[in-house]
Coordinates of C-alpha atoms in Angstrom, one line a residue:
M1133 CA -78.2 38.6 93.8
K1134 CA -79.4 42.2 94.1
K1135 CA -76.1 43.1 95.6
L1136 CA -74.3 41.7 92.5
I1137 CA -76.6 43.5 90.1
F1138 CA -76.0 46.8 92.0
I1139 CA -72.3 46.4 92.0
G1140 CA -72.4 45.8 88.2
V1141 CA -74.4 48.9 87.6
L1142 CA -71.9 50.9 89.7
G1143 CA -69.1 49.5 87.6
L1144 CA -70.7 50.5 84.4
F1145 CA -71.4 54.0 85.7
A1146 CA -67.8 54.5 86.8
L1147 CA -66.5 53.2 83.5
G1148 CA -68.6 55.6 81.6
S1149 CA -67.5 58.4 83.9
C1150 CA -63.8 57.6 83.2
N1151 CA -64.4 57.4 79.4
S1152 CA -66.2 60.8 79.6
K1153 CA -63.1 62.2 81.4
K1154 CA -60.7 60.8 78.9
T1155 CA -62.5 62.3 75.9
G1156 CA -63.1 65.7 77.2
H1157 CA -60.6 67.6 79.3
E1158 CA -61.7 71.0 78.3
G1159 CA -64.6 72.3 80.4
H1160 CA -64.9 69.1 82.4
D1161 CA -66.0 69.7 86.0
H1162 CA -65.0 66.8 88.3
E1163 CA -67.3 68.0 91.0
T1164 CA -70.4 67.3 88.8
V1165 CA -69.5 63.7 88.6
T1166 CA -69.3 63.1 92.4
H1167 CA -70.4 59.6 93.4
N1168 CA -72.6 60.0 96.4
H1169 CA -73.3 56.8 98.2
D1170 CA -75.9 58.4 100.4
E1171 CA -78.3 58.7 97.4
H1172 CA -78.7 54.8 97.5
E1173 CA -81.3 54.6 100.2
G1174 CA -81.7 51.4 102.0
H1175 CA -78.3 50.1 100.9
D1176 CA -76.4 49.2 104.1
H1177 CA -72.8 48.6 103.3
E1178 CA -71.9 47.6 106.8
T1179 CA -74.6 44.9 107.0
E1180 CA -73.7 43.5 103.7
G1181 CA -70.1 43.2 104.6
H1182 CA -68.9 45.5 101.9
D1183 CA -65.5 46.8 103.0
H1184 CA -64.4 49.9 101.2
E1185 CA -61.0 49.8 102.7
A1186 CA -60.4 46.4 101.4
E1187 CA -61.7 47.2 98.0
G1188 CA -60.3 50.7 98.1
A1189 CA -57.8 49.9 95.4
D1190 CA -60.6 48.9 93.1
H1191 CA -63.4 51.2 94.2
S1192 CA -61.4 54.4 94.6
H1193 CA -62.5 57.1 92.1
E1194 CA -58.9 58.2 91.7
G1195 CA -57.9 54.6 91.0
E1196 CA -60.8 54.2 88.6
C1197 CA -59.7 57.2 86.6
S1198 CA -56.0 56.4 86.9
G1199 CA -56.3 54.0 84.0
G1200 CA -52.7 55.2 83.3
H1201 CA -54.0 58.8 82.9
D1202 CA -52.8 61.0 85.7
H1203 CA -53.4 64.7 85.2
D1204 CA -50.6 65.8 87.5
K1205 CA -48.1 63.5 85.7
D1206 CA -49.4 64.5 82.3
A1207 CA -49.0 68.2 83.2
G1208 CA -45.4 67.5 84.4
K1209 CA -44.6 65.6 81.2
S1210 CA -46.0 68.5 79.2
S1211 CA -43.9 71.0 81.1
K1212 CA -40.9 68.8 80.9
A1213 CA -41.4 68.4 77.1
A1214 CA -41.7 72.1 76.7
G1215 CA -38.5 72.7 78.8
E1216 CA -36.6 70.2 76.8
H1217 CA -37.7 71.9 73.7
S1218 CA -36.6 75.4 74.8
E1219 CA -33.4 74.4 76.5
P1220 CA -31.2 74.4 73.4
A1221 CA -32.5 77.8 72.4
G1222 CA -31.7 79.1 75.9
E1223 CA -28.1 78.0 75.6
H1224 CA -27.7 80.3 72.6
S1225 CA -30.0 83.1 73.6
D1226 CA -27.1 85.3 74.7
E1227 CA -24.9 84.6 71.7
I1228 CA -24.0 87.6 69.6
I1229 CA -23.6 87.0 65.9
L1230 CA -21.2 89.3 64.0
P1231 CA -20.1 88.0 60.6
K1232 CA -16.3 87.8 60.1
A1233 CA -16.4 90.3 57.2
K1234 CA -18.1 92.9 59.4
A1235 CA -15.8 92.2 62.3
D1236 CA -12.8 92.7 60.1
A1237 CA -14.2 96.0 58.7
A1238 CA -14.9 97.2 62.2
G1239 CA -11.4 96.5 63.4
V1240 CA -12.4 93.7 65.8
K1241 CA -9.3 91.9 67.1
V1242 CA -9.2 88.9 69.4
S1243 CA -6.4 87.6 71.6
T1244 CA -6.0 84.5 73.7
I1245 CA -5.6 85.2 77.4
T1246 CA -2.2 84.2 78.7
P1247 CA -1.1 84.8 82.4
A1248 CA 2.0 87.1 82.5
P1249 CA 3.8 89.3 85.1
F1250 CA 2.0 92.5 86.1
Q1251 CA 3.2 95.3 88.3
Q1252 CA 1.3 96.6 91.3
V1253 CA 0.0 100.1 90.7
I1254 CA -0.5 103.2 92.8
K1255 CA -2.7 105.7 91.0
T1256 CA -2.3 109.4 91.8
S1257 CA -2.0 112.8 90.2
G1258 CA 1.1 114.8 89.2
Q1259 CA 2.6 117.5 87.1
V1260 CA 5.0 117.7 84.2
L1261 CA 7.8 120.2 84.7
A1262 CA 10.8 121.4 82.7
A1263 CA 14.0 119.8 83.7
Q1264 CA 16.7 121.9 85.3
G1265 CA 19.1 123.3 82.7
D1266 CA 16.6 122.9 79.9
E1267 CA 14.8 126.1 80.6
S1268 CA 16.0 129.7 80.7
V1269 CA 14.5 133.1 81.2
A1270 CA 15.3 136.3 79.3
V1271 CA 15.5 139.3 81.7
A1272 CA 15.5 143.0 81.2
T1273 CA 19.1 144.4 81.0
V1274 CA 17.9 148.0 81.3
A1275 CA 14.9 149.8 82.7
G1276 CA 12.3 151.0 80.2
V1277 CA 9.1 150.3 78.2
V1278 CA 8.5 146.9 76.6
S1279 CA 7.9 146.6 72.9
F1280 CA 7.7 143.1 71.2
R1281 CA 9.8 142.4 68.1
G1282 CA 7.2 141.0 65.7
K1283 CA 4.7 138.4 66.8
V1284 CA 6.1 136.6 69.9
T1285 CA 3.7 133.8 71.0
E1286 CA 3.8 131.0 73.4
G1287 CA 4.9 127.8 71.8
M1288 CA 6.8 129.4 68.9
S1289 CA 10.3 128.0 68.1
V1290 CA 13.2 130.3 68.6
G1291 CA 17.0 130.1 68.1
R1292 CA 19.7 131.3 70.4
G1293 CA 20.0 135.1 70.0
T1294 CA 16.6 135.6 68.3
P1295 CA 15.3 139.1 69.1
L1296 CA 12.2 138.9 71.3
I1297 CA 11.6 142.3 73.0
T1298 CA 12.9 145.9 72.7
I1299 CA 13.1 148.0 75.8
S1300 CA 13.1 151.7 75.1
S1301 CA 14.4 154.3 77.7
H1302 CA 13.5 157.4 75.7
N1303 CA 11.6 160.1 77.5
I1304 CA 12.5 158.6 80.9
A1305 CA 13.7 160.9 83.6
D1306 CA 17.0 159.0 84.1
G1307 CA 17.6 159.1 80.4
D1308 CA 18.9 156.5 78.1
P1309 CA 21.1 154.1 80.2
V1310 CA 23.2 153.2 77.2
Q1311 CA 24.1 156.9 76.5
R1312 CA 24.9 157.4 80.2
A1313 CA 27.0 154.3 80.2
R1314 CA 28.9 155.5 77.1
I1315 CA 29.5 158.9 78.7
A1316 CA 30.7 157.3 81.9
Y1317 CA 33.0 155.0 79.9
E1318 CA 34.6 157.8 77.9
V1319 CA 35.2 160.0 81.0
S1320 CA 36.7 157.2 83.0
K1321 CA 38.9 156.3 80.0
K1322 CA 40.3 159.8 79.7
E1323 CA 41.0 159.9 83.4
Y1324 CA 42.7 156.6 83.3
E1325 CA 44.9 157.5 80.4
R1326 CA 45.9 160.9 82.0
M1327 CA 46.8 159.3 85.3
K1328 CA 48.7 156.5 83.5
S1329 CA 51.2 159.0 82.2
L1330 CA 51.5 160.8 85.6
V1331 CA 52.1 157.7 87.7
K1332 CA 55.4 157.2 85.9
N1333 CA 56.7 160.5 87.2
K1334 CA 55.3 159.9 90.6
I1335 CA 53.0 162.9 90.2
V1336 CA 50.0 160.8 91.3
S1337 CA 50.1 158.0 93.8
D1338 CA 49.8 154.3 92.9
K1339 CA 46.6 154.2 95.0
D1340 CA 44.9 157.0 93.0
F1341 CA 46.0 155.4 89.7
A1342 CA 44.6 152.0 90.8
Q1343 CA 41.2 153.6 91.6
A1344 CA 41.1 155.3 88.2
E1345 CA 41.9 152.0 86.5
Q1346 CA 39.1 150.3 88.4
N1347 CA 36.6 153.0 87.5
Y1348 CA 37.6 152.7 83.8
E1349 CA 37.2 148.9 83.7
N1350 CA 33.8 149.0 85.4
A1351 CA 32.6 151.6 83.0
R1352 CA 33.9 149.7 80.0
L1353 CA 32.2 146.5 81.0
S1354 CA 28.9 148.2 81.6
Y1355 CA 29.0 150.1 78.3
E1356 CA 30.0 147.0 76.3
A1357 CA 27.2 145.0 77.8
L1358 CA 24.6 147.6 77.0
A1359 CA 25.9 148.5 73.6
K1360 CA 26.0 144.9 72.5
N1361 CA 22.3 144.7 71.8
H1362 CA 21.5 148.3 71.5
S1363 CA 19.8 149.9 68.5
A1364 CA 18.3 153.2 67.6
I1365 CA 14.9 152.1 68.9
G1366 CA 16.2 150.7 72.2
Q1367 CA 17.7 147.7 74.0
N1368 CA 17.1 144.4 72.3
I1369 CA 16.4 141.3 74.4
T1370 CA 17.1 138.0 72.7
A1371 CA 16.4 134.3 73.4
P1372 CA 19.1 133.0 75.8
I1373 CA 18.8 129.4 74.4
A1374 CA 17.3 127.7 71.4
G1375 CA 14.0 126.1 72.1
Y1376 CA 10.3 127.1 72.5
V1377 CA 8.7 130.1 74.1
K1378 CA 7.1 128.6 77.2
S1379 CA 5.6 131.7 78.7
I1380 CA 5.5 135.5 78.1
L1381 CA 5.7 137.3 81.4
V1382 CA 5.1 140.9 80.3
N1383 CA 2.7 142.8 78.1
E1384 CA 3.2 145.4 75.4
G1385 CA 3.9 148.8 76.9
D1386 CA 4.8 147.5 80.4
Y1387 CA 7.5 149.4 82.3
V1388 CA 10.2 147.0 83.5
T1389 CA 13.3 147.3 85.7
I1390 CA 16.7 145.8 85.4
G1391 CA 16.6 142.0 86.1
Q1392 CA 12.9 141.6 85.6
P1393 CA 11.9 138.3 83.9
L1394 CA 10.4 138.8 80.4
V1395 CA 10.2 135.6 78.4
S1396 CA 10.7 132.0 79.5
V1397 CA 12.3 129.7 76.9
T1398 CA 12.4 125.9 77.2
Q1399 CA 14.3 123.3 75.2
N1400 CA 11.8 120.5 76.1
R1401 CA 14.5 117.9 75.7
R1402 CA 14.2 116.5 79.2
L1403 CA 11.2 116.9 81.5
F1404 CA 10.4 116.1 85.1
L1405 CA 7.3 114.1 86.2
R1406 CA 6.4 115.0 89.8
A1407 CA 3.8 112.7 91.4
E1408 CA 2.1 113.5 94.6
V1409 CA 1.6 110.3 96.6
S1410 CA -0.6 110.0 99.7
E1411 CA 1.2 109.3 103.0
K1412 CA -0.5 105.9 103.3
Y1413 CA 1.6 104.6 100.4
Y1414 CA 4.9 105.7 101.9
P1415 CA 6.0 102.1 102.8
Y1416 CA 5.7 101.2 99.2
L1417 CA 7.7 104.1 97.7
R1418 CA 11.0 102.1 97.9
T1419 CA 9.5 99.5 95.6
I1420 CA 8.6 102.0 92.8
S1421 CA 10.7 101.5 89.7
S1422 CA 8.8 103.4 87.0
A1423 CA 5.6 105.1 86.1
N1424 CA 3.0 105.7 83.3
F1425 CA 1.1 108.9 82.9
Q1426 CA -1.9 110.1 81.0
T1427 CA -2.3 113.6 79.6
P1428 CA -5.6 115.4 79.6
Y1429 CA -5.3 117.0 76.2
N1430 CA -4.9 113.8 74.1
N1431 CA -5.8 111.0 76.7
E1432 CA -2.7 109.1 75.6
V1433 CA -0.9 107.0 78.1
Y1434 CA 2.9 107.4 78.1
E1435 CA 5.3 104.8 79.5
L1436 CA 8.5 106.2 81.1
K1437 CA 10.4 103.1 80.1
E1438 CA 9.8 104.0 76.5
L1439 CA 10.9 107.6 77.1
S1440 CA 14.3 106.8 78.7
G1441 CA 12.7 107.7 82.0
K1442 CA 14.3 107.1 85.4
L1443 CA 13.4 107.6 89.0
L1444 CA 15.3 110.6 90.5
S1445 CA 14.1 110.7 94.1
F1446 CA 11.1 110.4 96.4
G1447 CA 10.5 112.7 99.3
K1448 CA 11.3 111.6 102.9
T1449 CA 8.6 113.9 104.3
S1450 CA 5.4 115.4 103.2
G1451 CA 5.3 119.1 102.2
D1452 CA 4.2 122.0 104.3
N1453 CA 0.4 121.9 104.9
S1454 CA 0.2 118.8 102.7
F1455 CA -0.4 115.1 103.2
Y1456 CA 1.4 114.0 100.1
V1457 CA 4.9 112.9 99.4
P1458 CA 6.6 113.9 96.1
V1459 CA 8.1 111.3 93.8
T1460 CA 10.1 112.7 90.9
F1461 CA 11.1 111.1 87.5
E1462 CA 13.0 112.4 84.5
F1463 CA 12.3 111.5 80.9
D1464 CA 12.9 112.5 77.3
N1465 CA 10.3 114.7 75.7
K1466 CA 9.5 113.7 72.1
G1467 CA 7.6 117.0 71.5
E1468 CA 4.2 115.7 72.6
V1469 CA 4.2 116.5 76.3
I1470 CA 3.5 120.1 77.5
P1471 CA 5.5 121.2 80.5
G1472 CA 3.4 122.5 83.3
S1473 CA 0.4 120.2 82.5
F1474 CA -1.3 118.2 85.2
V1475 CA -1.5 114.5 84.5
E1476 CA -2.8 111.2 86.0
V1477 CA 0.1 109.1 87.2
Y1478 CA 0.3 105.3 87.5
L1479 CA 3.3 104.4 89.8
L1480 CA 4.6 100.9 89.1
S1481 CA 5.9 99.0 92.1
S1482 CA 6.6 95.3 92.8
E1483 CA 5.9 92.7 90.2
L1484 CA 3.2 90.0 90.4
E1485 CA 3.5 86.7 88.6
N1486 CA 0.9 84.8 86.5
V1487 CA -1.6 87.6 86.4
I1488 CA -4.5 87.7 83.9
S1489 CA -4.7 91.2 82.4
L1490 CA -6.4 92.8 79.4
P1491 CA -5.8 96.1 77.6
R1492 CA -8.3 98.8 78.6
T1493 CA -9.7 98.7 75.0
A1494 CA -11.2 95.3 75.8
L1495 CA -13.5 96.7 78.5
T1496 CA -17.0 98.1 78.2
E1497 CA -18.9 99.7 81.1
E1498 CA -22.6 99.6 81.9
Q1499 CA -23.8 101.4 85.0
G1500 CA -20.5 100.9 86.8
I1501 CA -20.2 97.2 85.8
F1502 CA -17.5 96.1 83.4
F1503 CA -17.8 93.6 80.7
V1504 CA -15.6 91.9 78.0
Y1505 CA -16.7 89.9 75.0
L1506 CA -15.6 86.3 74.5
Q1507 CA -15.3 84.8 71.1
L1508 CA -17.2 81.4 70.9
D1509 CA -16.5 80.7 67.3
E1510 CA -15.7 82.5 64.1
E1511 CA -18.9 84.6 64.2
G1512 CA -20.2 84.1 67.7
Y1513 CA -19.4 86.2 70.7
K1514 CA -20.6 86.2 74.3
K1515 CA -20.9 89.1 76.8
Q1516 CA -19.0 88.4 80.1
E1517 CA -19.0 90.4 83.3
V1518 CA -15.5 90.8 84.9
T1519 CA -14.1 92.1 88.1
L1520 CA -11.1 94.5 87.8
G1521 CA -8.0 94.8 89.9
A1522 CA -4.9 97.0 89.4
D1523 CA -4.9 99.5 86.5
N1524 CA -1.6 100.8 85.0
G1525 CA -3.2 103.1 82.5
K1526 CA -2.8 100.7 79.6
S1527 CA -3.7 97.3 81.0
V1528 CA -6.1 96.2 83.8
Q1529 CA -5.7 93.2 86.1
I1530 CA -8.8 90.8 85.8
L1531 CA -9.7 89.2 89.0
T1532 CA -12.8 87.2 88.0
G1533 CA -14.8 86.5 84.9
V1534 CA -12.3 85.1 82.5
K1535 CA -9.6 82.4 82.6
A1536 CA -6.4 81.5 80.7
G1537 CA -7.1 80.2 77.2
D1538 CA -10.3 82.3 76.7
R1539 CA -10.4 84.3 73.5
V1540 CA -11.3 87.9 74.3
V1541 CA -12.0 90.9 72.0
T1542 CA -9.2 93.3 72.7
E1543 CA -10.0 95.9 70.0
G1544 CA -13.4 96.8 68.7
A1545 CA -15.4 95.8 71.8
Y1546 CA -17.9 98.6 71.3
Q1547 CA -18.6 97.3 67.8
V1548 CA -19.5 93.9 69.2
R1549 CA -21.6 95.7 71.8
L1550 CA -23.5 97.5 69.0
A1551 CA -24.0 94.2 67.3
S1552 CA -25.5 92.7 70.4
A1553 CA -28.1 95.5 70.6
S1554 CA -29.0 95.2 66.9
N1555 CA -29.1 91.6 65.9
A1556 CA -28.8 89.4 69.0
I1557 CA -30.7 86.1 68.6
P1558 CA -34.0 86.3 70.6
A1559 CA -34.8 83.7 73.2
H1560 CA -37.1 80.9 71.8
S1561 CA -40.6 80.8 73.3
H1562 CA -42.9 77.7 73.1
E1563 CA -46.5 78.5 73.7
H1564 CA -49.1 75.8 74.3

């Protein structure tokens, strides 16, 4: 009987303990409600046949408090509920909102990715040169001192025969060459005419007459050549062809000798593109068909196929003290390319099929990593990292990050990037 009363008391005590736990989680210390069987002196569980293991399911404190209320399970449910609540917000936390009106005003354009052929590229450097026959140099026809005719500047347009320089031979020890040529011409002419009348009467030999005739003709040619562009102030040097002054090779007041280059004039109608290619690409040179090049002064990329360009030749050996092989193209100059300028060259070789490529304007860079922006809907965009392949100066091969059918911002990517920094939707946080 005592045993039954004791068990009943224990049950009420445990029930009250569980109710206390259910009503007050905050500040509840489970250690203070420890049930110590040793405090019940004189109560011998073994002698009374009380088997805890058999009744463990009912007498367990964990089981008593389980009552469907498991703290670990409740905590898991709470975490799961919080996660389920924040998950939809997480899906849109990286979405960039840019209203259509603002996108149109910023010039944002979107294109759908479609695989297309793409040529392999060898990137190198090169130089634009004047084509043979399109450039000529005005040289000094007499020795003397240089004096420019008006303002002669590099880049100015000139016509054939336009006066550029005057060479004066006054006050020079040898005297004015034109005057000397005139005197020599007049003397040889008189001698020739005198011997011409004497040779008929066999007074002079035919040999002497032939020598006099030769001297006369040489003097005549020399005098006529010098007198052609001669004036009171000196010898005029004119533009040999119509075109543009490429370079001025002398300064005002310089003394020049006969045959010395003075001014270079170019027509700029056809130009050469000379690319220097590393020897390691030599096996691929036979596959090169065209090229693109980018100038340093306007950063514009020119395509030779749009400039009636053609491949002229490629070197069979590298140059002296050089590890590069020259590849030469010829193309039309539309007045925008400066001969002599150094450029970046993109040599186009064999063609690849079904390649995903994007214009360079679609790319943005952050610390060496490249990104594009995908359009999710009319006003939503997403930043996407991509891996780049071959680059032909205008378009870039995309190896990973996007797929066919994706809608990518091809113009105005930096405007979308600015929008992501200013009004991106923040991630939702759910605090308990």
